[in-house]
CSV table of C-alpha atoms in Angstrom, one decimal:
chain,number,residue,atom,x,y,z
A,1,UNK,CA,-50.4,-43.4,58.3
A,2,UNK,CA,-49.4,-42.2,62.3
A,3,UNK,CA,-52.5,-40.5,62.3
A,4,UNK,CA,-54.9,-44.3,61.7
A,5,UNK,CA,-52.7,-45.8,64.0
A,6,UNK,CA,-53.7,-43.2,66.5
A,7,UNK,CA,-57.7,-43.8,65.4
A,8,UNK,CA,-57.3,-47.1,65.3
A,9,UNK,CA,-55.9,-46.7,68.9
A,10,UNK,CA,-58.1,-44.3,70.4
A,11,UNK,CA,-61.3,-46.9,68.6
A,12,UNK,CA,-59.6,-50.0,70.7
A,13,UNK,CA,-59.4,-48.4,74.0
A,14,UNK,CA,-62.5,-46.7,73.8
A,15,UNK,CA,-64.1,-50.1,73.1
A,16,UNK,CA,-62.1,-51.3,76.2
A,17,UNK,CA,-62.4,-49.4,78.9
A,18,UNK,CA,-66.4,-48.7,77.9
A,19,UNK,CA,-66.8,-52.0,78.3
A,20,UNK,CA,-65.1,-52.0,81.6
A,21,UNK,CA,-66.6,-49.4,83.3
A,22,UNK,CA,-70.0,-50.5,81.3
A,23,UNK,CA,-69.7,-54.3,82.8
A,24,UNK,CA,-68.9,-53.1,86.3
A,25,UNK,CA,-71.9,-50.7,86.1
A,26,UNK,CA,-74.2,-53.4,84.9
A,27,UNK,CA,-73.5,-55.7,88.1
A,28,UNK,CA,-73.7,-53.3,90.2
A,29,UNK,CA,-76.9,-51.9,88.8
A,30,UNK,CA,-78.3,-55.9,89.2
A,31,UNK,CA,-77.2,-55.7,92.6
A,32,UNK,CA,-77.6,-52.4,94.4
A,33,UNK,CA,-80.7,-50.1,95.9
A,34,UNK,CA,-81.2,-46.5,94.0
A,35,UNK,CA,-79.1,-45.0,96.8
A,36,UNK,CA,-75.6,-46.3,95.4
A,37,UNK,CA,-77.0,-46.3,92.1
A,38,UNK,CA,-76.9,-42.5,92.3
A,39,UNK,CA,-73.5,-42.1,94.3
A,40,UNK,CA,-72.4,-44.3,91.6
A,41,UNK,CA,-73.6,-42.1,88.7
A,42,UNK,CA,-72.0,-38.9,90.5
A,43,UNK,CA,-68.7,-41.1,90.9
A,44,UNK,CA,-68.6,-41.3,86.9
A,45,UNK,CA,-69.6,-37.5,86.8
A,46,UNK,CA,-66.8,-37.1,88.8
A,47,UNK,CA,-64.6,-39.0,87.0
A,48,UNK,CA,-65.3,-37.6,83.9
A,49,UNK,CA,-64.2,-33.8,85.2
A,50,UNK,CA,-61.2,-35.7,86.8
A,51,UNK,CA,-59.7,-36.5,83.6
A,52,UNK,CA,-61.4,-33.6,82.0
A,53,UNK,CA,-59.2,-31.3,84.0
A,54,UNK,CA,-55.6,-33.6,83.4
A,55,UNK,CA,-56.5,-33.5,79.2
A,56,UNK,CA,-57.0,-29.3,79.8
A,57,UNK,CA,-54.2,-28.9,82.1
A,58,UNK,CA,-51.7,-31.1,80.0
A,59,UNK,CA,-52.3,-28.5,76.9
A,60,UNK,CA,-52.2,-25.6,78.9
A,61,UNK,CA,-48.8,-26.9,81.3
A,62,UNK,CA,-45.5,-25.3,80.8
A,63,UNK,CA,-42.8,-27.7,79.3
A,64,UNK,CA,-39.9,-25.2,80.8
A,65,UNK,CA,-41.1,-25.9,84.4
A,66,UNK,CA,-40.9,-29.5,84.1
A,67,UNK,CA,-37.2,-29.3,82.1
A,68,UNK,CA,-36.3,-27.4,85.1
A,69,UNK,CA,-36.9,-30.0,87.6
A,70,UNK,CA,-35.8,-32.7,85.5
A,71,UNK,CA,-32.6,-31.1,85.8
A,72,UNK,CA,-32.6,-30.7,89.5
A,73,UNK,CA,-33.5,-35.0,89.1
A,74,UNK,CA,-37.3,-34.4,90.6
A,75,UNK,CA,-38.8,-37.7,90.6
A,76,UNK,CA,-42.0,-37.1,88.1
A,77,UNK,CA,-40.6,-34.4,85.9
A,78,UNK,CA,-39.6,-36.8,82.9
A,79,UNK,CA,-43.0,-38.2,83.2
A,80,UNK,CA,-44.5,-33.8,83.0
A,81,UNK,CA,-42.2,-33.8,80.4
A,82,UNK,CA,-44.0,-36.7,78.0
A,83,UNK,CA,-47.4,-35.5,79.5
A,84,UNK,CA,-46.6,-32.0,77.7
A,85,UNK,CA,-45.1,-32.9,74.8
A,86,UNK,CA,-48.0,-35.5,74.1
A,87,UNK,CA,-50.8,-33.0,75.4
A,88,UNK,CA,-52.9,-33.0,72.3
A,89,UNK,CA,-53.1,-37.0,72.6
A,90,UNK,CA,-53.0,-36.7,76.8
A,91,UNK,CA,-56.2,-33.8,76.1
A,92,UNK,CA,-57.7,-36.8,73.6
A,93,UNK,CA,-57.8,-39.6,76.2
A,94,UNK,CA,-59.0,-37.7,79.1
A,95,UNK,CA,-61.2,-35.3,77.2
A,96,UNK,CA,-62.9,-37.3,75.0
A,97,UNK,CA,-62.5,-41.2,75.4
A,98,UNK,CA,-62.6,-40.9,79.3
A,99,UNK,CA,-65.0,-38.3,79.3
A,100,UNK,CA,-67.5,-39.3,77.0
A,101,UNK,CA,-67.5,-43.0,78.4
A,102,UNK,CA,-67.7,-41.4,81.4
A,103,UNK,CA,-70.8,-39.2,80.0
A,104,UNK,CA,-72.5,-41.7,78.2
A,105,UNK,CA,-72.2,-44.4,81.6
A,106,UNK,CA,-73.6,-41.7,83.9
A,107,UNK,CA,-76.3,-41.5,81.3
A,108,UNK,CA,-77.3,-44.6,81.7
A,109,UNK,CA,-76.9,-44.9,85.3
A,110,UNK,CA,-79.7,-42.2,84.9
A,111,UNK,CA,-82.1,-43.8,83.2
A,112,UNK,CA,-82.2,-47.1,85.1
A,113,UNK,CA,-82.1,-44.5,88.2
A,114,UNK,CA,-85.2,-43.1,86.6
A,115,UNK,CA,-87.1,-46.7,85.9
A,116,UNK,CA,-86.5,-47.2,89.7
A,117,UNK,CA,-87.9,-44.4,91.0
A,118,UNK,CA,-90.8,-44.4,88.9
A,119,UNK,CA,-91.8,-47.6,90.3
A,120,UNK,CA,-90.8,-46.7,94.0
A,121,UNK,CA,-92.8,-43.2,93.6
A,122,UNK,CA,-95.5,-43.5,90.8
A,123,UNK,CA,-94.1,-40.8,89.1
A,124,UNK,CA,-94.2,-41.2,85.3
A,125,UNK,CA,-91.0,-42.1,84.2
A,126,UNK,CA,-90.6,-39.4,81.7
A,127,UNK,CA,-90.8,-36.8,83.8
A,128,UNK,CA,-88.2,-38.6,86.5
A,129,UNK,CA,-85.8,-38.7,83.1
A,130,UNK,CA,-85.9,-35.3,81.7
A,131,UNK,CA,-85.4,-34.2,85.6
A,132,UNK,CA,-82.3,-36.9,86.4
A,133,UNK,CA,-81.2,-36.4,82.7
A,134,UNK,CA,-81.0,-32.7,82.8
A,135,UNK,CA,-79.7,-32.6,86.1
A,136,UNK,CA,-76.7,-35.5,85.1
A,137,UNK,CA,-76.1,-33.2,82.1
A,138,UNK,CA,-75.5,-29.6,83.8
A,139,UNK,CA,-73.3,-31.3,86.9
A,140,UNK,CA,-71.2,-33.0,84.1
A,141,UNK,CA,-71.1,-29.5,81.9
A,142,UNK,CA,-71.0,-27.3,84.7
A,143,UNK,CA,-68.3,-29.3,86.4
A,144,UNK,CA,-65.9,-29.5,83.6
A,145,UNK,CA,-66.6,-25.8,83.2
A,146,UNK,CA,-65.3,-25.4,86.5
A,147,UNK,CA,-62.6,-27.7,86.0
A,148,UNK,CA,-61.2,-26.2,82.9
A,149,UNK,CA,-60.9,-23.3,85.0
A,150,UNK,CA,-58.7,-24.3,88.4
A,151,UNK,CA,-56.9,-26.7,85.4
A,152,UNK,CA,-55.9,-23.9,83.2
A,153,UNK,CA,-54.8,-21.6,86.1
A,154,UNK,CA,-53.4,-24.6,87.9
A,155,UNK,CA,-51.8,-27.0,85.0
A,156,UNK,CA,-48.3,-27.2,85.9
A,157,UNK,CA,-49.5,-28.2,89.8
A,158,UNK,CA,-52.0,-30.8,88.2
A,159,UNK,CA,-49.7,-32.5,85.7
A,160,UNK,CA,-46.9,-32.5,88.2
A,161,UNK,CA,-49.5,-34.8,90.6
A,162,UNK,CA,-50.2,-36.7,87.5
A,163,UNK,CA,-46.4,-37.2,86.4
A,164,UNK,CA,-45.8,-38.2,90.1
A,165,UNK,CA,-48.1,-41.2,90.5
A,166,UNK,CA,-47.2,-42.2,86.7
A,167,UNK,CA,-43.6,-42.5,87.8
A,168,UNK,CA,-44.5,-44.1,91.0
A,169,UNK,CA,-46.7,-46.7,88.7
A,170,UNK,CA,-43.5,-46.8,86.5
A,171,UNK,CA,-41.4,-48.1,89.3
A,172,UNK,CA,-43.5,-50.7,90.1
């Protein structure tokens, strides 16, 4: 039964913040020239390997370290403490419900980016999508490859960041 309630969960805030971040691309899609269009689709690329990196680093983050400083009253290291002990469901939300939304936005950031230009340049616009597509595609896989990298080698330094602004959001 915990394990519905945790699909059920992960189904609600997927719907949620998709259509947030959906929404607020839409508007500014409306509004904005092809130059902010693209910063914008990099900014959810970036986003994506962002979280990407806090899901790897919170299953690869050493629970000792963070016992330790909660002990020495650290401000953030109860916080590390939850992160690690939840790291399969942290991993979940930042992997793949941040991630993929974050995927699947860019995505389509991509393809209006691609109807622009091909009416700007006369370009056909399957060739300006397969380019911007592919290229969307292997920044996103190619940046959480990175990522996954400096986050496993890095992980206690990256949670510890994280668990510090959640307990400065706590506080407030």
């Amino acid at each position: 039964m915990k394990n519905n309630n945790w699909i059920i969960k992960a189904f609600l805030m997927t719907f949620f913040i998709a259509l947030m971040f959906s929404t607020i691309s839409n508007i500014v899609v409306d509004k904005c020239n092809e130059i902010v269009l693209i910063l914008l689709s990099i900014f959810f690329i970036l986003i994506g390997i962002l979280f990407d990196i806090i899901g790897t680093a919170a299953l690869t983050a050493n629970e000792s370290t963070f016992h330790a400083k909660s002990s020495k009253k650290i401000k953030g290291s109860k916080e590390g403490v939850y992160l690690i002990k939840n790291s399969s469901t942290i991993a979940s939300i930042c992997n793949d419900v941040i991630g993929d939304i974050c995927g699947i936005v860019s995505g389509s950031l991509g393809a209006m980016i691609s109807i622009r230009l091909a009416n700007i340049t006369n370009i056909n616009v399957l060739y300006l999508s397969l380019i911007i597509s592919s290229l969307i595609s292997s920044l996103t896989v190619g940046g959480k490859a990175i990522g996954k990298k400096y986050a496993t080698k890095n992980s206690d330094k990256i949670i510890f960041i994280v668990a510090k602004i959640l307990f400065i959001f706590k506080k407030k």
